[in-house]
Amino acid sequence: MRFVDFHVHTSASDGSFSPGEVVDRAAKAKLTAIGITDHDTMAGISGAVIAGRKYNIEIIPGIEFSTHLKYEEIHILGYYCRPDNVPLIKTINRLKSDRHERMEKMVDKINKLGLRVTFDEVLAEVKGKAIGRPHLARVLCKKGYCKDLGEAFARYIGFNAPAYVKRKEFTPVEAIEIIRGAGGVPVLAHPGTYGKVDFLSYLVEAGLMGIEVFHPRNSIQVSRRYFRYALKCGLLITGGSDYHGDKNGHGTRLGDVKIDLSFLKRLKQRSRALKKHGGRF
Ligand code: AMP
Ligand code: ZN
Ligand code: FE
Ligand code: FE
């Protein structure tokens, strides 16, 4: 059997390991292909592609956008976007500076709570392009304010915790349009992590093409429900571990969630058809 893990983070965003180190681990996990899906950046892909050649591991170029719809944070994965697409590049640049500003505000809030953290200390944790809450969480742990990332999120920086700052408005429909405009395939990430998923048909109408049916935080019931939904509506099915590095993120190891190579073949077919029809198909 040949397996694919469609959802992996590197140090280009908030993963602990460089793209090369992630690919070394993919080889150990005997994966045939991995999706590099860093938050709001595609900067990790070229390094992974180079490392992938060493082991004959295929790299699926991806990105994971954090968006907001009403009170929900919804993540949209985009596969096979053209990296030279100007609106995509502009969006990535805007999100990068938004992340920067937001982190300044979060560090301010942390200090107002009486914890001594500087923006430079957080920056020192960032190896790649996208600064995020896990970087701040690592500083909080290093300075002894929290025992682990989970505690940092629960007490300080998780959704609605005292030092949480919302990202600037970016809707899932905008993300879908940007991905489609760049010739990419938009996929709804980890549906098991949202409250009420009453927005699916709205996103499908907007151009959503797939669902991450398999994910560490999708229960078996959730996976079953979305597997059926995807088949019924002709949507693509993906699955992955959302690996961020050991003891980081969802606490999964690379390849903990993996699916058969045939799902990648289907995704590539749709991606090719989409590009042929200029994103309108
Ligand atoms: P941000 O992109 O700055 O909004 O941060 C979101 C990222 O934080 C997620 O993609 C996860 O990697 C991480 N994260 C979210 N919640 C937790 C948690 N409870 N424990 C550890 N990491 C988390
Ligand atoms: Zn993350
Ligand atoms: Fe996510
Ligand atoms: Fe992710």
mmCIF file of C-alpha atoms and ligand atoms in Angstrom:
data_model
loop_
_atom_site.group_PDB
_atom_site.id
_atom_site.type_symbol
_atom_site.label_atom_id
_atom_site.label_comp_id
_atom_site.label_asym_id
_atom_site.label_seq_id
_atom_site.Cartn_x
_atom_site.Cartn_y
_atom_site.Cartn_z
ATOM 1 C CA MET A 1 0.000 0.000 0.000
ATOM 2 C CA ARG A 2 1.136 3.519 -0.714
ATOM 3 C CA PHE A 3 0.090 6.251 1.685
ATOM 4 C CA VAL A 4 -0.237 10.004 1.677
ATOM 5 C CA ASP A 5 -0.363 12.466 4.592
ATOM 6 C CA PHE A 6 -2.034 15.560 3.125
ATOM 7 C CA HIS A 7 -1.582 17.944 6.061
ATOM 8 C CA VAL A 8 1.878 18.773 7.430
ATOM 9 C CA HIS A 9 3.438 21.926 8.915
ATOM 10 C CA THR A 10 7.091 22.949 8.832
ATOM 11 C CA SER A 11 9.145 25.699 10.450
ATOM 12 C CA ALA A 12 8.084 27.950 7.533
ATOM 13 C CA SER A 13 5.054 28.526 9.789
ATOM 14 C CA ASP A 14 4.640 27.062 13.267
ATOM 15 C CA GLY A 15 6.022 23.538 12.843
ATOM 16 C CA SER A 16 9.122 22.627 14.858
ATOM 17 C CA PHE A 17 11.068 21.035 12.014
ATOM 18 C CA SER A 18 12.518 22.415 8.793
ATOM 19 C CA PRO A 19 11.083 21.155 5.496
ATOM 20 C CA GLY A 20 14.152 18.902 5.074
ATOM 21 C CA GLU A 21 13.746 17.420 8.561
ATOM 22 C CA VAL A 22 10.036 16.837 7.931
ATOM 23 C CA VAL A 23 10.845 14.933 4.723
ATOM 24 C CA ASP A 24 13.432 12.812 6.607
ATOM 25 C CA ARG A 25 10.635 11.859 8.999
ATOM 26 C CA ALA A 26 8.268 11.153 6.101
ATOM 27 C CA ALA A 27 10.837 8.688 4.752
ATOM 28 C CA LYS A 28 11.043 6.959 8.142
ATOM 29 C CA ALA A 29 7.224 6.797 8.219
ATOM 30 C CA LYS A 30 7.343 5.195 4.729
ATOM 31 C CA LEU A 31 5.027 7.775 3.188
ATOM 32 C CA THR A 32 4.796 8.028 -0.596
ATOM 33 C CA ALA A 33 3.700 11.676 -0.604
ATOM 34 C CA ILE A 34 3.115 14.507 1.868
ATOM 35 C CA GLY A 35 1.211 17.767 1.625
ATOM 36 C CA ILE A 36 3.127 20.775 2.926
ATOM 37 C CA THR A 37 0.344 22.991 4.271
ATOM 38 C CA ASP A 38 1.902 25.775 6.292
ATOM 39 C CA HIS A 39 -0.255 28.565 7.685
ATOM 40 C CA ASP A 40 -0.526 31.476 5.227
ATOM 41 C CA THR A 41 2.760 30.710 3.454
ATOM 42 C CA MET A 42 4.186 28.462 0.748
ATOM 43 C CA ALA A 43 7.780 29.210 1.750
ATOM 44 C CA GLY A 44 8.486 25.661 2.968
ATOM 45 C CA ILE A 45 7.628 23.917 -0.269
ATOM 46 C CA SER A 46 10.810 24.325 -2.324
ATOM 47 C CA GLY A 47 12.994 22.963 0.512
ATOM 48 C CA ALA A 48 10.680 19.987 0.883
ATOM 49 C CA VAL A 49 10.713 19.297 -2.868
ATOM 50 C CA ILE A 50 14.522 19.234 -2.895
ATOM 51 C CA ALA A 51 14.643 16.901 0.128
ATOM 52 C CA GLY A 52 11.881 14.761 -1.388
ATOM 53 C CA ARG A 53 14.072 13.905 -4.393
ATOM 54 C CA LYS A 54 16.514 12.138 -2.065
ATOM 55 C CA TYR A 55 13.871 9.609 -1.002
ATOM 56 C CA ASN A 56 11.534 9.751 -3.981
ATOM 57 C CA ILE A 57 8.822 11.275 -1.792
ATOM 58 C CA GLU A 58 6.304 13.384 -3.672
ATOM 59 C CA ILE A 59 5.565 16.814 -2.234
ATOM 60 C CA ILE A 60 2.034 18.161 -2.639
ATOM 61 C CA PRO A 61 2.273 21.954 -2.570
ATOM 62 C CA GLY A 62 -0.286 23.392 -0.202
ATOM 63 C CA ILE A 63 -1.222 26.237 2.111
ATOM 64 C CA GLU A 64 -3.609 26.514 5.075
ATOM 65 C CA PHE A 65 -5.538 29.762 5.428
ATOM 66 C CA SER A 66 -7.130 30.739 8.744
ATOM 67 C CA THR A 67 -10.422 32.488 8.068
ATOM 68 C CA HIS A 68 -13.412 33.694 10.042
ATOM 69 C CA LEU A 69 -17.096 33.165 9.417
ATOM 70 C CA LYS A 70 -19.336 34.724 12.059
ATOM 71 C CA TYR A 71 -17.921 33.399 15.351
ATOM 72 C CA GLU A 72 -16.102 30.443 13.899
ATOM 73 C CA GLU A 73 -12.448 30.118 12.855
ATOM 74 C CA ILE A 74 -12.455 28.012 9.714
ATOM 75 C CA HIS A 75 -9.307 26.697 8.042
ATOM 76 C CA ILE A 76 -9.193 26.311 4.281
ATOM 77 C CA LEU A 77 -6.467 24.224 2.673
ATOM 78 C CA GLY A 78 -5.344 25.080 -0.850
ATOM 79 C CA TYR A 79 -3.493 22.514 -2.961
ATOM 80 C CA TYR A 80 -1.532 23.071 -6.179
ATOM 81 C CA CYS A 81 -1.855 26.878 -6.213
ATOM 82 C CA ARG A 82 0.379 28.602 -8.749
ATOM 83 C CA PRO A 83 3.014 30.214 -6.495
ATOM 84 C CA ASP A 84 3.541 33.098 -8.941
ATOM 85 C CA ASN A 85 -0.123 34.171 -8.959
ATOM 86 C CA VAL A 86 -0.163 37.877 -8.079
ATOM 87 C CA PRO A 87 -3.413 38.035 -6.014
ATOM 88 C CA LEU A 88 -2.193 34.992 -4.043
ATOM 89 C CA ILE A 89 1.183 36.627 -3.372
ATOM 90 C CA LYS A 90 -0.533 39.860 -2.320
ATOM 91 C CA THR A 91 -2.824 37.962 0.054
ATOM 92 C CA ILE A 92 0.106 36.068 1.578
ATOM 93 C CA ASN A 93 1.992 39.342 2.122
ATOM 94 C CA ARG A 94 -1.028 41.013 3.692
ATOM 95 C CA LEU A 95 -1.626 38.062 6.028
ATOM 96 C CA LYS A 96 2.038 38.106 7.019
ATOM 97 C CA SER A 97 1.878 41.731 8.146
ATOM 98 C CA ASP A 98 -1.503 41.108 9.843
ATOM 99 C CA ARG A 99 0.102 38.266 11.807
ATOM 100 C CA HIS A 100 2.918 40.582 12.829
ATOM 101 C CA GLU A 101 0.573 43.338 14.049
ATOM 102 C CA ARG A 102 -1.628 40.849 15.841
ATOM 103 C CA MET A 103 1.352 39.366 17.687
ATOM 104 C CA GLU A 104 2.396 42.842 18.851
ATOM 105 C CA LYS A 105 -1.093 43.291 20.307
ATOM 106 C CA MET A 106 -1.002 39.856 21.951
ATOM 107 C CA VAL A 107 2.388 40.542 23.533
ATOM 108 C CA ASP A 108 0.949 43.836 24.851
ATOM 109 C CA LYS A 109 -1.979 42.002 26.393
ATOM 110 C CA ILE A 110 0.322 39.379 27.924
ATOM 111 C CA ASN A 111 2.367 42.147 29.548
ATOM 112 C CA LYS A 112 -0.768 43.805 30.878
ATOM 113 C CA LEU A 113 -1.580 40.495 32.568
ATOM 114 C CA GLY A 114 1.732 40.848 34.405
ATOM 115 C CA LEU A 115 3.841 38.385 32.399
ATOM 116 C CA ARG A 116 7.147 39.708 31.086
ATOM 117 C CA VAL A 117 7.510 38.813 27.415
ATOM 118 C CA THR A 118 9.028 40.893 24.615
ATOM 119 C CA PHE A 119 8.165 40.841 20.933
ATOM 120 C CA ASP A 120 11.827 40.063 20.146
ATOM 121 C CA GLU A 121 11.684 36.938 22.291
ATOM 122 C CA VAL A 122 8.740 35.726 20.217
ATOM 123 C CA LEU A 123 10.471 36.669 16.962
ATOM 124 C CA ALA A 124 13.474 34.597 18.022
ATOM 125 C CA GLU A 125 11.204 31.519 17.937
ATOM 126 C CA VAL A 126 10.155 32.154 14.349
ATOM 127 C CA LYS A 127 12.309 30.390 11.792
ATOM 128 C CA GLY A 128 10.126 30.977 8.753
ATOM 129 C CA LYS A 129 7.561 33.423 7.456
ATOM 130 C CA ALA A 130 4.369 33.116 9.454
ATOM 131 C CA ILE A 131 4.470 34.197 13.092
ATOM 132 C CA GLY A 132 1.751 32.524 15.151
ATOM 133 C CA ARG A 133 0.465 31.799 18.608
ATOM 134 C CA PRO A 134 2.546 28.617 19.035
ATOM 135 C CA HIS A 135 5.680 30.804 18.906
ATOM 136 C CA LEU A 136 4.367 32.935 21.762
ATOM 137 C CA ALA A 137 3.270 29.775 23.597
ATOM 138 C CA ARG A 138 6.823 28.406 23.383
ATOM 139 C CA VAL A 139 8.196 31.608 24.954
ATOM 140 C CA LEU A 140 5.618 31.377 27.755
ATOM 141 C CA CYS A 141 6.740 27.799 28.437
ATOM 142 C CA LYS A 142 10.462 28.595 28.281
ATOM 143 C CA LYS A 143 9.986 31.401 30.799
ATOM 144 C CA GLY A 144 8.149 29.085 33.157
ATOM 145 C CA TYR A 145 4.737 30.732 32.877
ATOM 146 C CA CYS A 146 3.163 27.539 31.503
ATOM 147 C CA LYS A 147 4.065 23.864 31.611
ATOM 148 C CA ASP A 148 3.115 23.151 27.994
ATOM 149 C CA LEU A 149 1.532 24.636 24.892
ATOM 150 C CA GLY A 150 -1.900 23.347 25.863
ATOM 151 C CA GLU A 151 -1.785 25.329 29.099
ATOM 152 C CA ALA A 152 -0.573 28.462 27.267
ATOM 153 C CA PHE A 153 -3.585 28.249 24.941
ATOM 154 C CA ALA A 154 -6.076 27.423 27.694
ATOM 155 C CA ARG A 155 -4.942 30.159 30.081
ATOM 156 C CA TYR A 156 -3.756 32.953 27.816
ATOM 157 C CA ILE A 157 -3.945 32.776 24.046
ATOM 158 C CA GLY A 158 -6.632 30.295 23.038
ATOM 159 C CA PHE A 159 -9.844 31.505 21.396
ATOM 160 C CA ASN A 160 -11.425 34.075 23.793
ATOM 161 C CA ALA A 161 -8.688 33.673 26.450
ATOM 162 C CA PRO A 162 -7.500 36.985 27.992
ATOM 163 C CA ALA A 163 -4.572 37.649 25.637
ATOM 164 C CA TYR A 164 -6.299 36.366 22.489
ATOM 165 C CA VAL A 165 -6.507 38.758 19.554
ATOM 166 C CA LYS A 166 -8.680 37.958 16.544
ATOM 167 C CA ARG A 167 -7.124 38.011 13.099
ATOM 168 C CA LYS A 168 -8.264 40.670 10.637
ATOM 169 C CA GLU A 169 -11.325 39.832 8.604
ATOM 170 C CA PHE A 170 -10.657 37.136 6.009
ATOM 171 C CA THR A 171 -13.595 34.955 5.089
ATOM 172 C CA PRO A 172 -13.555 31.369 3.849
ATOM 173 C CA VAL A 173 -15.182 32.536 0.611
ATOM 174 C CA GLU A 174 -12.316 34.993 0.013
ATOM 175 C CA ALA A 175 -9.814 32.189 0.685
ATOM 176 C CA ILE A 176 -11.645 29.881 -1.749
ATOM 177 C CA GLU A 177 -11.637 32.595 -4.417
ATOM 178 C CA ILE A 178 -7.929 33.309 -3.959
ATOM 179 C CA ILE A 179 -7.069 29.593 -4.130
ATOM 180 C CA ARG A 180 -9.256 28.982 -7.197
ATOM 181 C CA GLY A 181 -7.917 32.131 -8.853
ATOM 182 C CA ALA A 182 -4.403 30.721 -8.435
ATOM 183 C CA GLY A 183 -5.492 27.447 -10.059
ATOM 184 C CA GLY A 184 -5.548 25.644 -6.706
ATOM 185 C CA VAL A 185 -7.989 23.203 -5.120
ATOM 186 C CA PRO A 186 -9.727 24.488 -1.942
ATOM 187 C CA VAL A 187 -10.464 21.917 0.769
ATOM 188 C CA LEU A 188 -12.232 22.426 4.106
ATOM 189 C CA ALA A 189 -9.764 21.516 6.884
ATOM 190 C CA HIS A 190 -10.691 19.438 9.966
ATOM 191 C CA PRO A 191 -14.507 19.820 10.042
ATOM 192 C CA GLY A 192 -14.498 18.056 13.420
ATOM 193 C CA THR A 193 -13.056 21.155 15.092
ATOM 194 C CA TYR A 194 -15.965 23.485 14.319
ATOM 195 C CA GLY A 195 -19.150 23.951 16.282
ATOM 196 C CA LYS A 196 -22.154 23.677 14.038
ATOM 197 C CA VAL A 197 -21.167 23.017 10.432
ATOM 198 C CA ASP A 198 -24.117 24.731 8.779
ATOM 199 C CA PHE A 199 -21.985 26.506 6.206
ATOM 200 C CA LEU A 200 -20.894 23.601 4.031
ATOM 201 C CA SER A 201 -23.306 24.010 1.112
ATOM 202 C CA TYR A 202 -22.591 27.762 1.139
ATOM 203 C CA LEU A 203 -18.854 27.053 0.782
ATOM 204 C CA VAL A 204 -19.452 24.407 -1.893
ATOM 205 C CA GLU A 205 -21.461 26.950 -3.854
ATOM 206 C CA ALA A 206 -18.549 29.373 -3.455
ATOM 207 C CA GLY A 207 -16.199 26.821 -5.042
ATOM 208 C CA LEU A 208 -15.033 24.507 -2.258
ATOM 209 C CA MET A 209 -13.839 21.272 -3.878
ATOM 210 C CA GLY A 210 -12.978 18.930 -1.040
ATOM 211 C CA ILE A 211 -13.195 18.000 2.623
ATOM 212 C CA GLU A 212 -10.494 16.814 5.001
ATOM 213 C CA VAL A 213 -12.443 13.754 6.035
ATOM 214 C CA PHE A 214 -9.607 12.197 8.041
ATOM 215 C CA HIS A 215 -7.858 14.249 10.732
ATOM 216 C CA PRO A 216 -6.796 13.559 14.338
ATOM 217 C CA ARG A 217 -9.562 15.829 15.596
ATOM 218 C CA ASN A 218 -12.339 14.362 13.428
ATOM 219 C CA SER A 219 -14.115 11.649 15.400
ATOM 220 C CA ILE A 220 -15.006 8.407 13.622
ATOM 221 C CA GLN A 221 -18.610 9.643 13.398
ATOM 222 C CA VAL A 222 -17.468 12.937 11.844
ATOM 223 C CA SER A 223 -15.250 11.132 9.319
ATOM 224 C CA ARG A 224 -18.076 8.805 8.389
ATOM 225 C CA ARG A 225 -20.539 11.671 7.965
ATOM 226 C CA TYR A 226 -18.224 13.722 5.732
ATOM 227 C CA PHE A 227 -17.077 10.692 3.765
ATOM 228 C CA ARG A 228 -20.709 10.110 2.796
ATOM 229 C CA TYR A 229 -21.314 13.810 2.162
ATOM 230 C CA ALA A 230 -18.251 14.028 -0.087
ATOM 231 C CA LEU A 231 -19.325 11.000 -2.106
ATOM 232 C CA LYS A 232 -22.868 12.334 -2.429
ATOM 233 C CA CYS A 233 -21.752 15.797 -3.591
ATOM 234 C CA GLY A 234 -18.786 14.720 -5.712
ATOM 235 C CA LEU A 235 -16.278 16.433 -3.432
ATOM 236 C CA LEU A 236 -12.671 15.342 -3.066
ATOM 237 C CA ILE A 237 -11.607 13.508 0.079
ATOM 238 C CA THR A 238 -8.322 14.239 1.850
ATOM 239 C CA GLY A 239 -6.793 13.316 5.188
ATOM 240 C CA GLY A 240 -3.703 14.095 7.176
ATOM 241 C CA SER A 241 -2.013 14.274 10.557
ATOM 242 C CA ASP A 242 -1.663 18.074 10.861
ATOM 243 C CA TYR A 243 1.824 17.290 12.117
ATOM 244 C CA HIS A 244 3.592 20.252 13.743
ATOM 245 C CA GLY A 245 6.550 18.426 15.268
ATOM 246 C CA ASP A 246 6.809 16.286 18.333
ATOM 247 C CA LYS A 247 4.775 17.481 21.332
ATOM 248 C CA ASN A 248 3.480 20.354 19.256
ATOM 249 C CA GLY A 249 0.120 21.242 17.750
ATOM 250 C CA HIS A 250 -2.237 18.287 17.770
ATOM 251 C CA GLY A 251 0.360 16.011 19.332
ATOM 252 C CA THR A 252 0.297 13.625 16.396
ATOM 253 C CA ARG A 253 3.247 12.083 14.629
ATOM 254 C CA LEU A 254 3.780 12.430 10.923
ATOM 255 C CA GLY A 255 1.707 9.821 9.109
ATOM 256 C CA ASP A 256 -0.544 9.149 12.127
ATOM 257 C CA VAL A 257 -3.334 9.951 9.705
ATOM 258 C CA LYS A 258 -2.632 8.804 6.166
ATOM 259 C CA ILE A 259 -4.793 7.736 3.259
ATOM 260 C CA ASP A 260 -4.406 5.747 0.088
ATOM 261 C CA LEU A 261 -2.546 7.212 -2.884
ATOM 262 C CA SER A 262 -5.696 6.955 -5.024
ATOM 263 C CA PHE A 263 -7.094 10.018 -3.193
ATOM 264 C CA LEU A 264 -4.076 12.026 -4.356
ATOM 265 C CA LYS A 265 -4.571 10.827 -7.932
ATOM 266 C CA ARG A 266 -8.148 12.112 -7.846
ATOM 267 C CA LEU A 267 -7.065 15.459 -6.426
ATOM 268 C CA LYS A 268 -4.427 15.843 -9.125
ATOM 269 C CA GLN A 269 -6.945 15.039 -11.854
ATOM 270 C CA ARG A 270 -9.309 17.736 -10.586
ATOM 271 C CA SER A 271 -6.435 20.193 -10.237
ATOM 272 C CA ARG A 272 -5.362 19.595 -13.844
ATOM 273 C CA ALA A 273 -8.928 19.974 -15.122
ATOM 274 C CA LEU A 274 -9.280 23.204 -13.152
ATOM 275 C CA LYS A 275 -6.120 24.687 -14.635
ATOM 276 C CA LYS A 276 -7.225 23.741 -18.156
ATOM 277 C CA HIS A 277 -10.479 25.623 -17.648
ATOM 278 C CA GLY A 278 -8.833 28.705 -16.145
ATOM 279 C CA GLY A 279 -10.202 28.116 -12.630
ATOM 280 C CA ARG A 280 -13.842 28.233 -13.786
ATOM 281 C CA PHE A 281 -14.509 24.512 -13.905
HETATM 282 P P1 AMP B 1 -2.519 31.155 14.850
HETATM 283 O O1 AMP B 1 -2.161 30.721 13.458
HETATM 284 O O2 AMP B 1 -1.579 32.154 15.411
HETATM 285 O O3 AMP B 1 -3.956 31.548 15.009
HETATM 286 O O4 AMP B 1 -2.332 29.841 15.759
HETATM 287 C C1 AMP B 1 -3.055 28.670 15.449
HETATM 288 C C2 AMP B 1 -2.200 27.444 15.658
HETATM 289 O O5 AMP B 1 -1.978 27.266 17.045
HETATM 290 C C3 AMP B 1 -2.850 26.144 15.233
HETATM 291 O O6 AMP B 1 -2.667 25.883 13.878
HETATM 292 C C4 AMP B 1 -2.118 25.127 16.056
HETATM 293 O O7 AMP B 1 -0.865 24.861 15.494
HETATM 294 C C5 AMP B 1 -1.868 25.880 17.348
HETATM 295 N N1 AMP B 1 -2.828 25.576 18.411
HETATM 296 C C6 AMP B 1 -4.124 25.951 18.491
HETATM 297 N N2 AMP B 1 -4.675 25.529 19.633
HETATM 298 C C7 AMP B 1 -3.703 24.852 20.308
HETATM 299 C C8 AMP B 1 -3.635 24.161 21.562
HETATM 300 N N3 AMP B 1 -4.687 24.088 22.396
HETATM 301 N N4 AMP B 1 -2.454 23.580 21.924
HETATM 302 C C9 AMP B 1 -1.380 23.666 21.103
HETATM 303 N N5 AMP B 1 -1.381 24.300 19.908
HETATM 304 C C10 AMP B 1 -2.520 24.874 19.514
HETATM 305 ZN ZN ZN B 2 -0.348 25.489 13.337
HETATM 306 FE FE FE B 3 -5.857 24.066 10.947
HETATM 307 FE FE FE B 4 -2.840 22.674 10.152
#
